[in-house]
Amino acid sequence: MENVREHIYLAALLHDIGKFYQRADTGSVATSKFLSQQNKTESSILPQYKGIYTHKHCLWTAQFIDDYRSVFKKLIGSDSSDLTDKNNLFNLAACHHLQKPQLSELGQIIKEADCLSSGMDRDSENAYKDAQDEDRWDSFKTKRMTSILETISKENIKVDWHLPVEKLNLSKSFFPKKAFDASPDYAQLWKDFISEFKFIQANTYHAFTETLLNLLYKYTSCIPASTINFPDVSLYDHSKTTAALTICLYDFNQSKEQSNDPFLLIGADFSGIQSYIYQIVSKHAGKNLKGRSFFLRILSDAVVRFLLKKLKLFQANVVYNSGGGFYLISPNTAFIREQLQQVTKTIEEHFFASFGASLFVAIDAIPISKDTLMHRNGNDLGIAWKNLYDKKDNKKGCKYASMIETNYSNFFHGIMRGGDTPRDEITGEEFMPNEKKAPDNELILRRDTYIQIQLGKALRETDYMIVSEEEIPYWKDEVSLNPANLGFYYYFLTANNLNNKRDELQASADKVSVITFNGQKGGDCDFIASISGINNIYGFEFYGGNQFNGQTFEEMTENPNFSRLGILRMDVDNLGSIFQKGIAPERATLSRFAALSRSFDYFFSGYLNTIWKETHPDRSFIIYSGGDDVFIVGSWDTTIELAKKIRADFREFTCENSAFSVSGGIAILPAKYPIMKGAEESADEEHRAKKHSVKQNDKNAVSFMETPLNWEKEFPVVEKLKSKITEFINEEIIPKSFIAKIMNHAQNADIKNHKIRRIKTYWMLTYDLNRMKERIRNDEAKQLITHCITEICGNKATLNDSPIETDYHPLELWAFASRWAELETRVNN
């Protein structure tokens, strides 16, 4: 059989499609409105347990392949439902629960991959018993999927949150919820899925399967792979990892090698990202910042594509790719090991030639056994994940080591030439030898900088990103990049530009990917029905910040009161520990790690765009958002509001699980302040938040004006005080001197380790504020002043009259709230 690898990859992707199809059906096997009479014959493809047929979803998998026999025949060239051929699509996909002797060698591979993906032996007695041990035969149709985020770092899991059953989208409707008004509507979801499935216009395995994988993400990431075993893994994640492991097992078996570790977990981390993005020395930072940030996003994508191509892997083998890092699962064969070593060297050489020593990608791998994936004999995938994490970290500490050994003189003497060597006026980078100035009429720019500026402009109008393995001559006038010269060409097009070249595009069989960002600037992740083409791969990706209005920093910060720029950085606390220890060892499966990674990518690369759109988008833009972190520039007050919204929505998205928190820092600066310096100051603020502790509760904080505040215990106190002070001053109920008095008393109190050392501060503040209170007529304002004196002199901060946990002295909190209110009420000169 030709295309054996592609054939079993497709079968593995479809092996559980019947679980989706069955849920959309209204009846049992006997009363099904979808199953043909032939596919109601349970004895042909179902296993038995104590004389009862189980795993009946396989009948609907068989029916799906029957329904679209003509589609699959275009790929296979023969009848996909010929029951006499154990290696046809029908038998490989639908019969994976039969005993091994009943299956072909290829069928056994898919069966084993299914077990390894789920971390469960499908032939065990419990697996057969549980498969039909339900309260009602159709109870699985009303059971919803549990978010994996609710289960992290919990010993005794009590499920309160569930996912909606709907198409993937970027609205809060896709968040987990505690209650729903109606039962899941699988029938409508299936109908929508089929309407798009019919649009996959491909007659090659590669284009068909990779487009199908994206479609499965859109429709099955909310469907539980199992309602018997803990339902926190989606049908998408299970199908994807099953397909990836199928390819690994097939290639390993074909290699005839002997090893207890048939898999290789490959990981990569980029270093130098922050300094590369913010290495901007001129006032023209805004021109380059967005394109420079996005360039790194597609650089990572190009590295992954290069690896997949050279290692002969599929998109499903990518466990995770976001936030400057990625993980792949591959077979552990001599071919892969040798290729990985050579490819890693090639990538390093290309990076150094393109970026010097400023950027580096640390690529490493560890062998993985079947026992590790199944949590047998003391093996644990979480420990393996940590070991790879440590290997990558060590490699980042000795970057370009192999190149230094062989090219010492070139490496150290050819980086900086100094003297009259021309420099880029935005980045300060030296021109490479014989490098020509980019065609910019205003500035002296390197070509990379110029292209990044054009990219930043193009992103405002981009509907599609095209990725090709060869240059596309009819788009030579469009913005295009070949990151690190790895041989992948990226084009950024409007819908009109794409449609104008539809005929030419159809001729680029299997070599072009058409990618929609964030659902064509909407929230529904549509990517197939809007365009058509033969044998191209269609998909969608989330990217934080591909929409922005193109304002300058000065325009964003325009404010009648106080104009300042806010630079916000945030990321998830303890993320390394979450991946290494958050999933209990007995539940640490590859599909769960994939689901956990995908969840973070959804929120930070995708949903964060929704937060931005709802929070003064004309006064900020997302420079970077992906993986688990965020970098946003905007008006100072907008960045505080965004940080608060991100934290609140992330808490809801993570099912209020205390294992998850985000910390962030905001630097408040003049609009013309150098962005590189501003990035450093926001990093310092974020560091303060990460170091903050309240009664042994670490992190989970935000810091600005050099004061970290716990999100739950301290921030609500100062925000409430700030709002009340601001309100009274704006309405002229209390004089603005109230702010000055509080801040002056705090400055003179000689506070050390959150204790007032200048004791007379207490009676001086009491005297001062009581005199002010006597001159005020508003009772509510008088209560505020009394409350201030009581808290400060009583050494006890409160929220809604209840004491709060904090190490700060109340005067410190009142002074911070007053300083914040002073910014909101200050009038520009």
PDB file of C-alpha atoms in Angstrom, residues 194-291:
ATOM      1  CA  ILE A 194     -20.375  18.230   8.592  1.00  0.00           C
ATOM      2  CA  SER A 195     -21.215  21.414   6.710  1.00  0.00           C
ATOM      3  CA  GLU A 196     -17.537  22.433   6.997  1.00  0.00           C
ATOM      4  CA  PHE A 197     -16.126  18.939   6.555  1.00  0.00           C
ATOM      5  CA  LYS A 198     -17.695  18.887   3.094  1.00  0.00           C
ATOM      6  CA  PHE A 199     -15.669  21.979   2.195  1.00  0.00           C
ATOM      7  CA  ILE A 200     -12.321  20.230   2.617  1.00  0.00           C
ATOM      8  CA  GLN A 201     -11.303  20.200  -1.029  1.00  0.00           C
ATOM      9  CA  ALA A 202      -8.287  17.937  -1.081  1.00  0.00           C
ATOM     10  CA  ASN A 203      -7.339  14.717  -2.782  1.00  0.00           C
ATOM     11  CA  THR A 204      -3.958  14.331  -1.078  1.00  0.00           C
ATOM     12  CA  TYR A 205      -3.496  12.887   2.387  1.00  0.00           C
ATOM     13  CA  HIS A 206      -1.308  15.726   3.593  1.00  0.00           C
ATOM     14  CA  ALA A 207      -3.676  18.570   2.766  1.00  0.00           C
ATOM     15  CA  PHE A 208      -6.739  16.606   3.860  1.00  0.00           C
ATOM     16  CA  THR A 209      -5.469  15.342   7.212  1.00  0.00           C
ATOM     17  CA  GLU A 210      -3.856  18.578   8.363  1.00  0.00           C
ATOM     18  CA  THR A 211      -6.995  20.552   7.477  1.00  0.00           C
ATOM     19  CA  LEU A 212      -9.102  17.917   9.223  1.00  0.00           C
ATOM     20  CA  LEU A 213      -6.950  18.247  12.352  1.00  0.00           C
ATOM     21  CA  ASN A 214      -7.755  21.966  12.487  1.00  0.00           C
ATOM     22  CA  LEU A 215     -11.436  21.263  11.972  1.00  0.00           C
ATOM     23  CA  LEU A 216     -11.410  18.733  14.813  1.00  0.00           C
ATOM     24  CA  TYR A 217      -9.887  21.390  17.050  1.00  0.00           C
ATOM     25  CA  LYS A 218     -12.714  23.759  16.239  1.00  0.00           C
ATOM     26  CA  TYR A 219     -15.496  21.243  16.891  1.00  0.00           C
ATOM     27  CA  THR A 220     -14.251  18.588  19.321  1.00  0.00           C
ATOM     28  CA  SER A 221     -12.150  20.482  21.881  1.00  0.00           C
ATOM     29  CA  CYS A 222     -15.294  20.728  24.041  1.00  0.00           C
ATOM     30  CA  ILE A 223     -16.355  17.067  23.718  1.00  0.00           C
ATOM     31  CA  PRO A 224     -15.067  14.600  26.343  1.00  0.00           C
ATOM     32  CA  ALA A 225     -13.033  11.729  24.961  1.00  0.00           C
ATOM     33  CA  SER A 226     -14.521   9.573  27.711  1.00  0.00           C
ATOM     34  CA  THR A 227     -17.378  10.077  30.147  1.00  0.00           C
ATOM     35  CA  ILE A 228     -16.471   6.946  32.101  1.00  0.00           C
ATOM     36  CA  ASN A 229     -12.905   7.778  33.016  1.00  0.00           C
ATOM     37  CA  PHE A 230     -12.437  11.301  34.322  1.00  0.00           C
ATOM     38  CA  PRO A 231     -13.777  13.528  31.494  1.00  0.00           C
ATOM     39  CA  ASP A 232     -11.086  16.222  31.450  1.00  0.00           C
ATOM     40  CA  VAL A 233      -9.506  15.294  28.106  1.00  0.00           C
ATOM     41  CA  SER A 234     -11.204  16.433  24.931  1.00  0.00           C
ATOM     42  CA  LEU A 235     -11.896  14.256  21.935  1.00  0.00           C
ATOM     43  CA  TYR A 236      -9.598  16.583  19.994  1.00  0.00           C
ATOM     44  CA  ASP A 237      -6.608  16.153  22.307  1.00  0.00           C
ATOM     45  CA  HIS A 238      -7.116  12.391  22.484  1.00  0.00           C
ATOM     46  CA  SER A 239      -7.468  12.007  18.705  1.00  0.00           C
ATOM     47  CA  LYS A 240      -4.477  14.241  18.033  1.00  0.00           C
ATOM     48  CA  THR A 241      -2.134  12.454  20.444  1.00  0.00           C
ATOM     49  CA  THR A 242      -3.374   9.048  19.234  1.00  0.00           C
ATOM     50  CA  ALA A 243      -2.471  10.045  15.660  1.00  0.00           C
ATOM     51  CA  ALA A 244       0.942  11.326  16.759  1.00  0.00           C
ATOM     52  CA  LEU A 245       1.731   8.158  18.724  1.00  0.00           C
ATOM     53  CA  THR A 246       0.494   6.014  15.819  1.00  0.00           C
ATOM     54  CA  ILE A 247       3.117   7.568  13.542  1.00  0.00           C
ATOM     55  CA  CYS A 248       5.789   7.143  16.222  1.00  0.00           C
ATOM     56  CA  LEU A 249       4.977   3.458  16.767  1.00  0.00           C
ATOM     57  CA  TYR A 250       4.819   2.742  13.043  1.00  0.00           C
ATOM     58  CA  ASP A 251       8.182   4.392  12.344  1.00  0.00           C
ATOM     59  CA  PHE A 252       9.798   2.722  15.348  1.00  0.00           C
ATOM     60  CA  ASN A 253       8.513  -0.698  14.290  1.00  0.00           C
ATOM     61  CA  GLN A 254       9.696  -0.129  10.734  1.00  0.00           C
ATOM     62  CA  SER A 255      13.180   0.756  11.991  1.00  0.00           C
ATOM     63  CA  LYS A 256      13.525  -2.742  13.551  1.00  0.00           C
ATOM     64  CA  GLU A 257      15.414  -1.150  16.433  1.00  0.00           C
ATOM     65  CA  GLN A 258      15.238  -2.614  19.927  1.00  0.00           C
ATOM     66  CA  SER A 259      14.668  -0.209  22.803  1.00  0.00           C
ATOM     67  CA  ASN A 260      12.507   0.180  25.883  1.00  0.00           C
ATOM     68  CA  ASP A 261      12.070   3.841  24.910  1.00  0.00           C
ATOM     69  CA  PRO A 262      10.364   3.978  21.513  1.00  0.00           C
ATOM     70  CA  PHE A 263       9.519   7.688  21.792  1.00  0.00           C
ATOM     71  CA  LEU A 264      11.501  10.900  21.894  1.00  0.00           C
ATOM     72  CA  LEU A 265      10.107  14.036  23.549  1.00  0.00           C
ATOM     73  CA  ILE A 266      11.727  17.014  21.839  1.00  0.00           C
ATOM     74  CA  GLY A 267      11.592  20.429  23.467  1.00  0.00           C
ATOM     75  CA  ALA A 268      12.815  23.885  22.558  1.00  0.00           C
ATOM     76  CA  ASP A 269      13.041  27.274  24.229  1.00  0.00           C
ATOM     77  CA  PHE A 270      14.027  30.578  22.667  1.00  0.00           C
ATOM     78  CA  SER A 271      16.373  32.838  24.598  1.00  0.00           C
ATOM     79  CA  GLY A 272      17.022  36.513  23.972  1.00  0.00           C
ATOM     80  CA  ILE A 273      13.394  37.217  23.027  1.00  0.00           C
ATOM     81  CA  GLN A 274      12.840  40.075  25.471  1.00  0.00           C
ATOM     82  CA  SER A 275      16.052  41.920  24.635  1.00  0.00           C
ATOM     83  CA  TYR A 276      15.477  41.384  20.904  1.00  0.00           C
ATOM     84  CA  ILE A 277      11.970  42.847  20.998  1.00  0.00           C
ATOM     85  CA  TYR A 278      12.878  45.862  23.085  1.00  0.00           C
ATOM     86  CA  GLN A 279      16.332  46.524  21.606  1.00  0.00           C
ATOM     87  CA  ILE A 280      15.053  49.766  20.165  1.00  0.00           C
ATOM     88  CA  VAL A 281      17.110  52.842  20.817  1.00  0.00           C
ATOM     89  CA  SER A 282      15.281  55.599  18.989  1.00  0.00           C
ATOM     90  CA  LYS A 283      12.108  57.614  19.274  1.00  0.00           C
ATOM     91  CA  HIS A 284      10.719  55.568  16.379  1.00  0.00           C
ATOM     92  CA  ALA A 285      10.065  52.531  18.611  1.00  0.00           C
ATOM     93  CA  GLY A 286       6.362  52.440  17.797  1.00  0.00           C
ATOM     94  CA  LYS A 287       7.129  51.916  14.116  1.00  0.00           C
ATOM     95  CA  ASN A 288       8.957  48.671  14.767  1.00  0.00           C
ATOM     96  CA  LEU A 289       7.671  47.172  17.993  1.00  0.00           C
ATOM     97  CA  LYS A 290       4.604  45.335  16.719  1.00  0.00           C
ATOM     98  CA  GLY A 291       6.268  43.844  13.646  1.00  0.00           C
TER      99      GLY A 291
END
